[in-house]
mmCIF file of C-alpha atoms and ligand atoms in Angstrom:
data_model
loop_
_atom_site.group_PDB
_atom_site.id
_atom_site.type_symbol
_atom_site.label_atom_id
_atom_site.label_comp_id
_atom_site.label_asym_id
_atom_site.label_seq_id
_atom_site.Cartn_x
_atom_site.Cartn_y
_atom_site.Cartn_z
ATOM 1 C CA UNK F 1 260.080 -216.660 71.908
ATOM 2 C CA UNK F 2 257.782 -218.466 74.257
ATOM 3 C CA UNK F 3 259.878 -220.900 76.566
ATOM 4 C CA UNK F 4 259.717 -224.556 74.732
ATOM 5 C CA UNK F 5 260.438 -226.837 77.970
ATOM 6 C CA UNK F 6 257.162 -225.209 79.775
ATOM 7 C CA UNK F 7 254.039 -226.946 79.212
ATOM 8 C CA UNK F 8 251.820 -224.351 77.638
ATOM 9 C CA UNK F 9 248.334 -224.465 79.151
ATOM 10 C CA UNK F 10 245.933 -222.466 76.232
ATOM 11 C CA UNK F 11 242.160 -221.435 76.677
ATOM 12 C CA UNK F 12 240.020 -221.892 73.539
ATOM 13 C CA UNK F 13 236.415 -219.688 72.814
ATOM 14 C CA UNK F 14 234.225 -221.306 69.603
ATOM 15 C CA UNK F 15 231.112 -219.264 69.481
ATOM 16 C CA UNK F 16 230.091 -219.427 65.413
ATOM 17 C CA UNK F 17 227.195 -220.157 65.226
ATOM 18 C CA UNK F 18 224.506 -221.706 67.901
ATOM 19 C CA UNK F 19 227.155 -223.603 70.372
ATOM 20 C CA UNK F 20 229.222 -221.780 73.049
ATOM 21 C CA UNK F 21 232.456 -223.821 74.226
ATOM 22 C CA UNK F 22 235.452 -223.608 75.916
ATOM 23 C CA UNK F 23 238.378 -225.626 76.039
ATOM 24 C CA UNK F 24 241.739 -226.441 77.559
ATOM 25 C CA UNK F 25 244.895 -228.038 76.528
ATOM 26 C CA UNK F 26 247.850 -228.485 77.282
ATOM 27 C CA UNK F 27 250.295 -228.348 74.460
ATOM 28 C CA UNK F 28 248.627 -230.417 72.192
ATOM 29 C CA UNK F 29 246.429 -232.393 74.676
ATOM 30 C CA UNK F 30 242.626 -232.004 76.493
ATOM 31 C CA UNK F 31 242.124 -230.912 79.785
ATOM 32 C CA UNK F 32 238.822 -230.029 79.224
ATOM 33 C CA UNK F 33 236.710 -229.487 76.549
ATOM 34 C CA UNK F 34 232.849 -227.980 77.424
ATOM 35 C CA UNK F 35 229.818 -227.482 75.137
ATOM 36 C CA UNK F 36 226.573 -225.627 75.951
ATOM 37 C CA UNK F 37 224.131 -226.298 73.535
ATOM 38 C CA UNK F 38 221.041 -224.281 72.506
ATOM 39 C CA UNK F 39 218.037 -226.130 72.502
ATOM 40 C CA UNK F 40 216.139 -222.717 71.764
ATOM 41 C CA UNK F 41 216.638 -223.024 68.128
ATOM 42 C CA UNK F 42 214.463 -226.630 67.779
ATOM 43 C CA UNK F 43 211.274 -225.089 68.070
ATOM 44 C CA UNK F 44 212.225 -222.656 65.036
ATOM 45 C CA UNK F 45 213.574 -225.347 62.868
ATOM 46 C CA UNK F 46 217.010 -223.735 62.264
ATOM 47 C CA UNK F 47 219.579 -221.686 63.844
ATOM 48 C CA UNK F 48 217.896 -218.105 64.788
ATOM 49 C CA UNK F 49 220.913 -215.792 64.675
ATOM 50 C CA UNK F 50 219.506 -212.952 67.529
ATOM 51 C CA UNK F 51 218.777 -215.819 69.928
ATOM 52 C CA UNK F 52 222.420 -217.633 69.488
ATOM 53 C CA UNK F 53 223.960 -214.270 70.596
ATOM 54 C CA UNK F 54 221.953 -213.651 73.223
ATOM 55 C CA UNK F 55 222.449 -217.264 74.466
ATOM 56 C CA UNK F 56 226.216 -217.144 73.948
ATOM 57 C CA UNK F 57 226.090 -213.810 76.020
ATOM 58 C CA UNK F 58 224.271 -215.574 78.828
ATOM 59 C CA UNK F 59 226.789 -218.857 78.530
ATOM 60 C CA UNK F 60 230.129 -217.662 77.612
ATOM 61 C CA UNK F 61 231.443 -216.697 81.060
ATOM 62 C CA UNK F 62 229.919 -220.320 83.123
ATOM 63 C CA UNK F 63 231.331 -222.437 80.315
ATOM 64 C CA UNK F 64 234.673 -220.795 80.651
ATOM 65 C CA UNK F 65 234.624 -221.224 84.145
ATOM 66 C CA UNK F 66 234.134 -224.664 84.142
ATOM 67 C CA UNK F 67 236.265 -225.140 81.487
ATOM 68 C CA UNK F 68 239.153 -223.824 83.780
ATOM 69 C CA UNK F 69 237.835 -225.563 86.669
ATOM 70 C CA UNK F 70 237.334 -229.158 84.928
ATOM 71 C CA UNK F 71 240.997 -228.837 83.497
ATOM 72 C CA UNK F 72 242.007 -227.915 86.982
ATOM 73 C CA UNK F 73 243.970 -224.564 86.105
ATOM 74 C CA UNK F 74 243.825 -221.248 87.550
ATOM 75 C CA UNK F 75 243.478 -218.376 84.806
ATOM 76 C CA UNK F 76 246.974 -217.052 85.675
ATOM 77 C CA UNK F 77 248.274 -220.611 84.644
ATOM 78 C CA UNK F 78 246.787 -219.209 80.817
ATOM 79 C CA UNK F 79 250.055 -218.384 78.396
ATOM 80 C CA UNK F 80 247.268 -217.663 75.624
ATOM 81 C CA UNK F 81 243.944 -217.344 74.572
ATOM 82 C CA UNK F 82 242.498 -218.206 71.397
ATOM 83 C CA UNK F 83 238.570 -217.763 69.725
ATOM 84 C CA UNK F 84 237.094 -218.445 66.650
ATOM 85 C CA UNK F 85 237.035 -215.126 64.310
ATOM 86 C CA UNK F 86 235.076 -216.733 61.671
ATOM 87 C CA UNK F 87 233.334 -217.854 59.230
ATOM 88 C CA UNK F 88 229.761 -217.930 61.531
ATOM 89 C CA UNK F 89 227.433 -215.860 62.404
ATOM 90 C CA UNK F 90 228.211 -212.243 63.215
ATOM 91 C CA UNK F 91 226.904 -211.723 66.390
ATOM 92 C CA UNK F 92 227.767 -215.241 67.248
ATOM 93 C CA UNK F 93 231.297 -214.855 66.803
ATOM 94 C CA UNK F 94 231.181 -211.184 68.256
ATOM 95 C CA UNK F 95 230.260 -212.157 71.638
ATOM 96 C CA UNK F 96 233.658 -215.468 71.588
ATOM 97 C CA UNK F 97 236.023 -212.656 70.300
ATOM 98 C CA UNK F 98 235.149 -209.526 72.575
ATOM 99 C CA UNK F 99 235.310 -212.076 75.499
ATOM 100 C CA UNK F 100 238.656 -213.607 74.587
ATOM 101 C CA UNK F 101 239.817 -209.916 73.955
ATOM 102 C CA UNK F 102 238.934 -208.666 77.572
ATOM 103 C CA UNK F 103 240.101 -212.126 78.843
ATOM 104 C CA UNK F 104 243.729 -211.539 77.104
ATOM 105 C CA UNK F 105 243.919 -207.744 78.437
ATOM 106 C CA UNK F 106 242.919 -208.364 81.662
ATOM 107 C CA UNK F 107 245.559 -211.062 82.030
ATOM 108 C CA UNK F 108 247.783 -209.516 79.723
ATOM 109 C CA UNK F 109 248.395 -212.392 77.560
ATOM 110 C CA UNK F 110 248.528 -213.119 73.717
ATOM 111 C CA UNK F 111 245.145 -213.176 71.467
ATOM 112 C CA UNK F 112 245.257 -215.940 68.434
ATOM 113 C CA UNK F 113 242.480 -216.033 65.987
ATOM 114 C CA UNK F 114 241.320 -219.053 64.832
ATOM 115 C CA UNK F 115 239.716 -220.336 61.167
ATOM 116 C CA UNK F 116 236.688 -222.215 61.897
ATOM 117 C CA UNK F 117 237.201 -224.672 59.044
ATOM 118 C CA UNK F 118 240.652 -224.925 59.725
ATOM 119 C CA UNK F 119 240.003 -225.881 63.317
ATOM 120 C CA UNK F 120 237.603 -228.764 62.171
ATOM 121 C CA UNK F 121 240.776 -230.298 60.126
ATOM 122 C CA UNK F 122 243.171 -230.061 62.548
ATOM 123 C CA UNK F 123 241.423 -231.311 65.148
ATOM 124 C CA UNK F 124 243.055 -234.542 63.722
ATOM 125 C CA UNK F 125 246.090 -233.521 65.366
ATOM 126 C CA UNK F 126 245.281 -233.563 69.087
ATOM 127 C CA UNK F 127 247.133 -235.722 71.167
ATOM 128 C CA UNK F 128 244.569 -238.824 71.870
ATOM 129 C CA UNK F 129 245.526 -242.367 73.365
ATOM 130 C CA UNK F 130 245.574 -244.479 70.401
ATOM 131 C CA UNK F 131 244.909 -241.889 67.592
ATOM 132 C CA UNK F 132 247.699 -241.530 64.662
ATOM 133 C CA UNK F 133 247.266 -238.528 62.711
ATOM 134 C CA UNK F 134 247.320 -237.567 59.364
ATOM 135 C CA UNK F 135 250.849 -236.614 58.034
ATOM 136 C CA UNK F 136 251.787 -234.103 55.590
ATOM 137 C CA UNK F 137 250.412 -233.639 52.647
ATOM 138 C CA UNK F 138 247.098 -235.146 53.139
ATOM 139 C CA UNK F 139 242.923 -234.334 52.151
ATOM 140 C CA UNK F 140 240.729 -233.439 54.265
ATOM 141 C CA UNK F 141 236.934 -233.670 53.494
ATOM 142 C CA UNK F 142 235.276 -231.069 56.350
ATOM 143 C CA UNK F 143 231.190 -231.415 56.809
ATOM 144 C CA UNK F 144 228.913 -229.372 58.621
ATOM 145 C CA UNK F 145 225.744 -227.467 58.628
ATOM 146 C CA UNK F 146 227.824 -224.481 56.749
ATOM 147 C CA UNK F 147 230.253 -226.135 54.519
ATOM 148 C CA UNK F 148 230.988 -228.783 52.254
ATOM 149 C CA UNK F 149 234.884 -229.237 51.175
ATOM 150 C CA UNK F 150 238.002 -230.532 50.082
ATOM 151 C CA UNK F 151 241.056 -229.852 51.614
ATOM 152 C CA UNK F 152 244.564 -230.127 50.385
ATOM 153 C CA UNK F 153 246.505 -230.090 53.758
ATOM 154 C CA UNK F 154 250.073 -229.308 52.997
ATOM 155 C CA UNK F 155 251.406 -227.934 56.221
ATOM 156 C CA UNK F 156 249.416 -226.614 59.344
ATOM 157 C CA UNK F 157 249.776 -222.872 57.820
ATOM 158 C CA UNK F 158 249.057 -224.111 53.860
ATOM 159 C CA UNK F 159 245.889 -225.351 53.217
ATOM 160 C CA UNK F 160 244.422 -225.006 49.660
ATOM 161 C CA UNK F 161 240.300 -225.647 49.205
ATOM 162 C CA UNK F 162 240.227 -227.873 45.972
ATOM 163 C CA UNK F 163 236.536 -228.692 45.831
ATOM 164 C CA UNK F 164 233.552 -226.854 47.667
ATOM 165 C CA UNK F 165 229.911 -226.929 47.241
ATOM 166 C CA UNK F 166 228.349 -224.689 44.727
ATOM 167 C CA UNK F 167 224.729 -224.064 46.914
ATOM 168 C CA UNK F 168 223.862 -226.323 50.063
ATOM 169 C CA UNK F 169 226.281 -227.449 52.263
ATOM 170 C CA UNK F 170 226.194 -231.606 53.248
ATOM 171 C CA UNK F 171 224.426 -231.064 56.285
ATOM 172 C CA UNK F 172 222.033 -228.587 54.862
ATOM 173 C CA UNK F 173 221.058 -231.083 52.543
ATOM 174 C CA UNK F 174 220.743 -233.564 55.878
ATOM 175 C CA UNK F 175 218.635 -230.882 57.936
ATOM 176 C CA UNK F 176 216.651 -229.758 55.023
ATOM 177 C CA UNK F 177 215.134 -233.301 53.989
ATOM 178 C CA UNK F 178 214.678 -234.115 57.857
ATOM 179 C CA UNK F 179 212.424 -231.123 57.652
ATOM 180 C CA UNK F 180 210.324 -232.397 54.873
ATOM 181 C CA UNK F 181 209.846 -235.190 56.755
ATOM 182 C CA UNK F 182 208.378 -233.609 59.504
ATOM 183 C CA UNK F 183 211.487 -234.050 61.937
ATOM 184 C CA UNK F 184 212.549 -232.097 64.237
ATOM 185 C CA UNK F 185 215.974 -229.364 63.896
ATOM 186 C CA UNK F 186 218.640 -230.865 63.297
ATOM 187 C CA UNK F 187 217.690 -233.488 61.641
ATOM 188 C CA UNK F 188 221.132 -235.117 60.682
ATOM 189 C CA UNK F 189 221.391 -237.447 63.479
ATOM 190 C CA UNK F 190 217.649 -238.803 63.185
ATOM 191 C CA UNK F 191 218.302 -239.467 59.559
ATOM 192 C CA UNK F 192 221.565 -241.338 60.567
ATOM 193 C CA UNK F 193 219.286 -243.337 63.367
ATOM 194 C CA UNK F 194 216.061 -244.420 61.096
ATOM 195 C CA UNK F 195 219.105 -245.387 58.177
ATOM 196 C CA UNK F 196 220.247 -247.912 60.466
ATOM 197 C CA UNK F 197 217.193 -249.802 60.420
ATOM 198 C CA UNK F 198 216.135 -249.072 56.346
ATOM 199 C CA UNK F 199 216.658 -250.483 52.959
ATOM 200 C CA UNK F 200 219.039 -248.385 51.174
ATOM 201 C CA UNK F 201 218.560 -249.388 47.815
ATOM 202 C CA UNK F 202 214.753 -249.074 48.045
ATOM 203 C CA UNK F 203 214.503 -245.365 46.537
ATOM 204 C CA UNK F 204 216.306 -244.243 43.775
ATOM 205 C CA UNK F 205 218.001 -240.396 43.924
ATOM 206 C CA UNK F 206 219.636 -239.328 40.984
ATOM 207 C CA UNK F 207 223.532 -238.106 41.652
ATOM 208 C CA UNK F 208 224.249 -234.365 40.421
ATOM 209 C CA UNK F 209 226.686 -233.755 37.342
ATOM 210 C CA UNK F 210 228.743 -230.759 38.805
ATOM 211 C CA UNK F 211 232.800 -230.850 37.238
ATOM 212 C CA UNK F 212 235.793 -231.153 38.653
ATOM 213 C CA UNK F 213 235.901 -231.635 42.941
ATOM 214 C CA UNK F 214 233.033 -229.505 43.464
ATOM 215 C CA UNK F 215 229.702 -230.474 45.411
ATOM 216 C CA UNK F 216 225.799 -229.469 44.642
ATOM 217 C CA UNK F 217 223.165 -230.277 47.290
ATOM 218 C CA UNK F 218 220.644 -228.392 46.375
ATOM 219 C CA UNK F 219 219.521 -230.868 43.403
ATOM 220 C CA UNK F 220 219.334 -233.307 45.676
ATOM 221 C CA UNK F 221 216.695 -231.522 48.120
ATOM 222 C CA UNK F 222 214.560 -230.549 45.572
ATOM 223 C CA UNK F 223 214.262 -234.527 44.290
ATOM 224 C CA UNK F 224 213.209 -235.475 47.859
ATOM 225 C CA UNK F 225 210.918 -232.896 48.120
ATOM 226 C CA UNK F 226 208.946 -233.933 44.903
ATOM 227 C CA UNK F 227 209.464 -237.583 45.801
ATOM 228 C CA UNK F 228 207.570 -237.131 49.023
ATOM 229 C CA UNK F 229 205.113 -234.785 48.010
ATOM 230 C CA UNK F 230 204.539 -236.949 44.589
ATOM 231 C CA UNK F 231 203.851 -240.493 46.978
ATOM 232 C CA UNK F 232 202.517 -238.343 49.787
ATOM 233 C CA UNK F 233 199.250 -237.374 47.625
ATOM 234 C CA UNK F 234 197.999 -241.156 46.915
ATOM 235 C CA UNK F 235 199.523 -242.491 50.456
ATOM 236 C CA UNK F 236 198.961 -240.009 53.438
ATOM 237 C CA UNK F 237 200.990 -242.208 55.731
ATOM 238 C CA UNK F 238 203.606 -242.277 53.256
ATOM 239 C CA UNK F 239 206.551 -241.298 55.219
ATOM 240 C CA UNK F 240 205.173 -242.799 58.501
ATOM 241 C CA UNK F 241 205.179 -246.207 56.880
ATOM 242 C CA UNK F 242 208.543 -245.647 55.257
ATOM 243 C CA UNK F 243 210.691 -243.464 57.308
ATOM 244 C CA UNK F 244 213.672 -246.151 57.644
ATOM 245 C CA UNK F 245 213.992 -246.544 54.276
ATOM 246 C CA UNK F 246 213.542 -243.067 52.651
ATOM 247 C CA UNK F 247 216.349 -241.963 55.460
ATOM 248 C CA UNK F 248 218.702 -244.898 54.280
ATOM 249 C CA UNK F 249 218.228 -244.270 50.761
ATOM 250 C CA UNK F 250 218.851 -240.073 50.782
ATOM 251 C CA UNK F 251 222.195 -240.952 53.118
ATOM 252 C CA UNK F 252 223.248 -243.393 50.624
ATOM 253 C CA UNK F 253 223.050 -240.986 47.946
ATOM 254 C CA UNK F 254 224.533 -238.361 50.217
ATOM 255 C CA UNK F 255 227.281 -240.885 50.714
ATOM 256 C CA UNK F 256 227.734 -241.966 47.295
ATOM 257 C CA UNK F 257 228.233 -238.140 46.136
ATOM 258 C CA UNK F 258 230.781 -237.369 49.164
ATOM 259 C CA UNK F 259 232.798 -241.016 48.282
ATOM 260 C CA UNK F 260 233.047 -240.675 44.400
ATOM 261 C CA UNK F 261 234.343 -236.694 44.900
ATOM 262 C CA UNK F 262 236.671 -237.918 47.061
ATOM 263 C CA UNK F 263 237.653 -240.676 45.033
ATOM 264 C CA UNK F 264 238.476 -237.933 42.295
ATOM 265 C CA UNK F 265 240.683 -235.671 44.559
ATOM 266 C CA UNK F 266 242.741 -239.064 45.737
ATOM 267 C CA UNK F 267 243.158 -239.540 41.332
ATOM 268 C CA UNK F 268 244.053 -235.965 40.880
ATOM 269 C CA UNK F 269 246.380 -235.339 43.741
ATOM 270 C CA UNK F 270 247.797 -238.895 44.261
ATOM 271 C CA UNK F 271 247.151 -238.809 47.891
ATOM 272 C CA UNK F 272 245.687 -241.662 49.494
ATOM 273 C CA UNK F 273 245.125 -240.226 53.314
ATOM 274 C CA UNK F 274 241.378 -238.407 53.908
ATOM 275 C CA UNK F 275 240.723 -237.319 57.253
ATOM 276 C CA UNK F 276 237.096 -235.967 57.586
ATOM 277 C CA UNK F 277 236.069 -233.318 60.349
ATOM 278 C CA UNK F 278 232.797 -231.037 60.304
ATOM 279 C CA UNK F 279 229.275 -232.006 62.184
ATOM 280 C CA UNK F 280 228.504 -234.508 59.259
ATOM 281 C CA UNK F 281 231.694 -236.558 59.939
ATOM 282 C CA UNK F 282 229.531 -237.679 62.978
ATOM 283 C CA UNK F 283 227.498 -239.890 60.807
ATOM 284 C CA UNK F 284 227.856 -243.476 61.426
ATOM 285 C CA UNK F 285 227.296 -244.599 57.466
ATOM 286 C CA UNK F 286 229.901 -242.038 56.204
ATOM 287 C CA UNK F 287 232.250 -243.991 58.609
ATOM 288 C CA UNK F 288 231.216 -247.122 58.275
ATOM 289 C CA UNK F 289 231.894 -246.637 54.686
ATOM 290 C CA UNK F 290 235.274 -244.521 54.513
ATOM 291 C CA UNK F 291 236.620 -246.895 57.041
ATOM 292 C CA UNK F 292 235.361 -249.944 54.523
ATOM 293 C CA UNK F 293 236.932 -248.015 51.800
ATOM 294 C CA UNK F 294 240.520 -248.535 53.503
ATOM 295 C CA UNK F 295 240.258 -252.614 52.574
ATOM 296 C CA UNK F 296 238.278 -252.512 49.228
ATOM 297 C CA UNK F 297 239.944 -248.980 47.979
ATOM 298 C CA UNK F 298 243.146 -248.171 49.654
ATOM 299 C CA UNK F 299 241.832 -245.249 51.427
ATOM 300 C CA UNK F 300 243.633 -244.260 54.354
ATOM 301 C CA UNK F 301 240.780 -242.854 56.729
ATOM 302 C CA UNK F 302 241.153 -240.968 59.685
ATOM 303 C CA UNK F 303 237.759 -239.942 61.655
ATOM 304 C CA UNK F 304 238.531 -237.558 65.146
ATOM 305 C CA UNK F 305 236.753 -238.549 68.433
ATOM 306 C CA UNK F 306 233.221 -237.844 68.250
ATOM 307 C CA UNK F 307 233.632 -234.696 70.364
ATOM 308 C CA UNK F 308 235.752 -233.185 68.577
ATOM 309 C CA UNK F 309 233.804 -233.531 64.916
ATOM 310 C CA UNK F 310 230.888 -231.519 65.893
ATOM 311 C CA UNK F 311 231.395 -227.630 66.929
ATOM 312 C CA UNK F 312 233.757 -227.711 69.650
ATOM 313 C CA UNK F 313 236.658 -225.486 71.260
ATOM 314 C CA UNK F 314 239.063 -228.031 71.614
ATOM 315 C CA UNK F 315 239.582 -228.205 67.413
ATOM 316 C CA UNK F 316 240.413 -224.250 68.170
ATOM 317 C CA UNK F 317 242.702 -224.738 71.005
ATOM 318 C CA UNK F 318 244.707 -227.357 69.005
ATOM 319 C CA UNK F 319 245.023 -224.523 65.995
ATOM 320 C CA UNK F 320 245.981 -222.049 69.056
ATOM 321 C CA UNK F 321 248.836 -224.156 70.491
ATOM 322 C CA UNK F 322 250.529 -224.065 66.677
ATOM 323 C CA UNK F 323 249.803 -220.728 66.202
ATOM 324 C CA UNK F 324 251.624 -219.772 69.740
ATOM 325 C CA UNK F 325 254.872 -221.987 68.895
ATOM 326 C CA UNK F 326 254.903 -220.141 65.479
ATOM 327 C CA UNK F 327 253.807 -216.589 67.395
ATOM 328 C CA UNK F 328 251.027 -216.285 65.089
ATOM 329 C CA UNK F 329 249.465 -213.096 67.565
ATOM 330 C CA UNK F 330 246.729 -210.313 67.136
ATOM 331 C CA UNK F 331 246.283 -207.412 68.240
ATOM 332 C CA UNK F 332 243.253 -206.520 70.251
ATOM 333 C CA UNK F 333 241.728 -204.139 67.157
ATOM 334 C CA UNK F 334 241.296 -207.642 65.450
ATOM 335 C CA UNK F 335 237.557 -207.854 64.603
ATOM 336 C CA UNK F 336 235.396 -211.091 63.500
ATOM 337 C CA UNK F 337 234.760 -212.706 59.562
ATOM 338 C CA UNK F 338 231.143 -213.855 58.674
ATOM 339 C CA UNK F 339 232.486 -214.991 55.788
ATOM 340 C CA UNK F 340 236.686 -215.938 55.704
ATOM 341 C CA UNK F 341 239.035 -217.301 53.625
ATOM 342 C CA UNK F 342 240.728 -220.209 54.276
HETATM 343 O O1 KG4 I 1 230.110 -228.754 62.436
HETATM 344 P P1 KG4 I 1 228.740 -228.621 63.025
HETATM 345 O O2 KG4 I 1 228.558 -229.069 64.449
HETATM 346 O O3 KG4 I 1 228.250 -227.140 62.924
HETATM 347 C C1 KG4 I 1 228.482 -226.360 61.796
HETATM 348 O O4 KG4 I 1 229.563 -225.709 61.744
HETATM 349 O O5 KG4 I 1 227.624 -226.411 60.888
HETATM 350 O O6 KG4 I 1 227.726 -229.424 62.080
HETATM 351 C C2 KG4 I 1 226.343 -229.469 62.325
HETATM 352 C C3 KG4 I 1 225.693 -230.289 61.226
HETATM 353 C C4 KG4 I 1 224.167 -230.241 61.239
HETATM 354 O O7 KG4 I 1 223.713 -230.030 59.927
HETATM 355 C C5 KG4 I 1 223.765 -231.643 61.729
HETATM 356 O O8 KG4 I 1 222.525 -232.093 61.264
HETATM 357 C C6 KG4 I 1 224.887 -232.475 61.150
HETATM 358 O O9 KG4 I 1 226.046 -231.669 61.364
HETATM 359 N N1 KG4 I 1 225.036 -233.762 61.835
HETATM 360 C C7 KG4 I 1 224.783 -234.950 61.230
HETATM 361 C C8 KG4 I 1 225.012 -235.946 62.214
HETATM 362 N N2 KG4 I 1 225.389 -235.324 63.378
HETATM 363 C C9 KG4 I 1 225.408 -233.999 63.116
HETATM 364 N N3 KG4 I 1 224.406 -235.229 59.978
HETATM 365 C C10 KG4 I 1 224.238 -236.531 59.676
HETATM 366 N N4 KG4 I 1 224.431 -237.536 60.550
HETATM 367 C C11 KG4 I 1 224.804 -237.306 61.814
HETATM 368 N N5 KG4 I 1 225.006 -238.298 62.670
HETATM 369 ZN ZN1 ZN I 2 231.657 -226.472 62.364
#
């Protein structure tokens, strides 16, 4: 049983897909939390899966130094080491988990494999001045480039996915229409810039019909493309001229389709609290609006620290800590998940 008076100091990898960090916490607190970002991928447009290995192999062992150096720690302080085992990209992930592996023999300590999705809903429970978490049961509404879901959080260990996308994931849907417009990868955060400045009403998208709690995106895409290329053809300096307002008007849509499954789920389940993680939860109209929704609907919203909605290690480290007090250990012959269960 590991000793509970002893502050447990725990070393997170995340390496799915183009970021590599580290992080360290103490019990359920920061020390340090360190991303290095790849700005190889821009010039491609996307995430180029060869490259992102070969830039986590170059970055994983200076961003895990500095990790442990910025959280002032020396490795033999380490009672465990967690990584991400999936879902991501293969050889991605491969390069977090064979590092935490040697890390954990070489120091002899425990291994703890991490859900990527799972990380990016509890990151709602690290310790933060000022932050109440969620509490049990609760939904959790996780956006990123990869996924697009709702989350019935019963416990820390018993999640159930009750709505999921059907094609494009949210921020798919965000990079992909950036793209039409010319802009550069990713594309999510200029969209959420121009938006600030357009009319949101001023284009009309149609929202998809898909049952129950489930998402489509790919609809969506498809109607900006023709919209553009449709306007485009009798206005060359179509999108120039209207960039604000074609980026407020797909977000509102996007927003509209995220709110209303939401809205649903809340019906269905007769939970009130949403906390949303994932990349997308970055975006400043999705908060604006979930936090609105609090004093027109009820809602009870709970958005992380902006750090720790985007990829980051500190969401694994926090799933690590739990995982240790519950001895939730692999062995080293544990391999990596492209694609995972929740
Ligand atoms: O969770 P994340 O960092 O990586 C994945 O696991 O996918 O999410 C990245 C996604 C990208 O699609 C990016 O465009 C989107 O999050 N994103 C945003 C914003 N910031 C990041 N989308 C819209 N508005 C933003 N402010
Ligand atoms: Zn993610």
């Amino acid at each position: 049983m590991p000793e509970i008076n002893k502050d447990i100091y725990i070393l997170a990898i995340e390496s799915s897909c183009d970021d590599t960090a580290a992080a360290v916490l103490k019990n359920n607190t920061v020390l340090s939390n360190l991303v290095a970002r790849q700005a190889i991928h821009e010039q491609y447009g996307g995430v180029v899966p060869e490259l992102a290995s070969r830039a986590h192999q170059a970055n994983i062992v200076p961003v895990v130094e500095m990790a442990l150096k910025k959280a002032n720690i020396d490795k033999n302080q380490i009672a465990a080491i967690c990584f991400t085992q999936g879902p991501g990209l293969m050889g991605s992930l491969v390069v977090g988990s064979s590092f935490a592996k040697s890390m954990a023999l070489a120091l002899n300590i425990p291994l703890i494999a991490v859900h990527h999705m799972h990380a990016h809903i509890f990151a709602h429970f690290i310790a933060e001045d000022g932050y109440e978490s969620p509490t049990f049961p609760f939904l959790a509404l996780t956006i990123s480039g990869g996924h697009t879901q709702i989350v019935l959080v019963k416990d820390f260990f018993n999640v159930e996915v009750i709505g999921q996308t059907t094609d494009d994931a949210v921020g798919e849907c965000f990079d992909k229409t950036a793209k039409i417009l010319g802009f550069p990868y990713p594309g999510g955060p200029l969209i959420d810039q121009l938006a600030k400045n357009g009319d949101a009403k001023k284009y009309k998208f149609t929202i998809p019909k898909i049952p129950n709690l489930d998402f489509s995106f790919s609809g969506l895409k498809t109607q900006i493309m023709y919209f553009i290329q449709k306007n485009m053809k009798d206005h060359p300096n179509f999108i120039e001229e209207n960039k604000a307002d074609i980026c407020a008007s797909v977000q509102y849509t996007i927003i509209k389709i995220l709110e209303e499954k939401v809205e649903l789920a809340m019906q269905q389940t007769g939970i009130n609290q949403i906390a949303i993680g994932g990349g997308v939860s970055a975006n400043s109209g999705i908060r604006e609006k979930f936090i609105a929704n609090q004093e027109t609907k009820g809602w009870k919203t709970y958005i992380p620290k902006f750090e720790y909605t985007t990829d980051n290690a500190a969401m694994i480290g926090i799933v690590g800590y739990h995982k240790y007090l519950h001895q939730m250990f692999e062995d080293v012959n544990v391999v990596s998940k492209a694609r995972m269960d929740m």
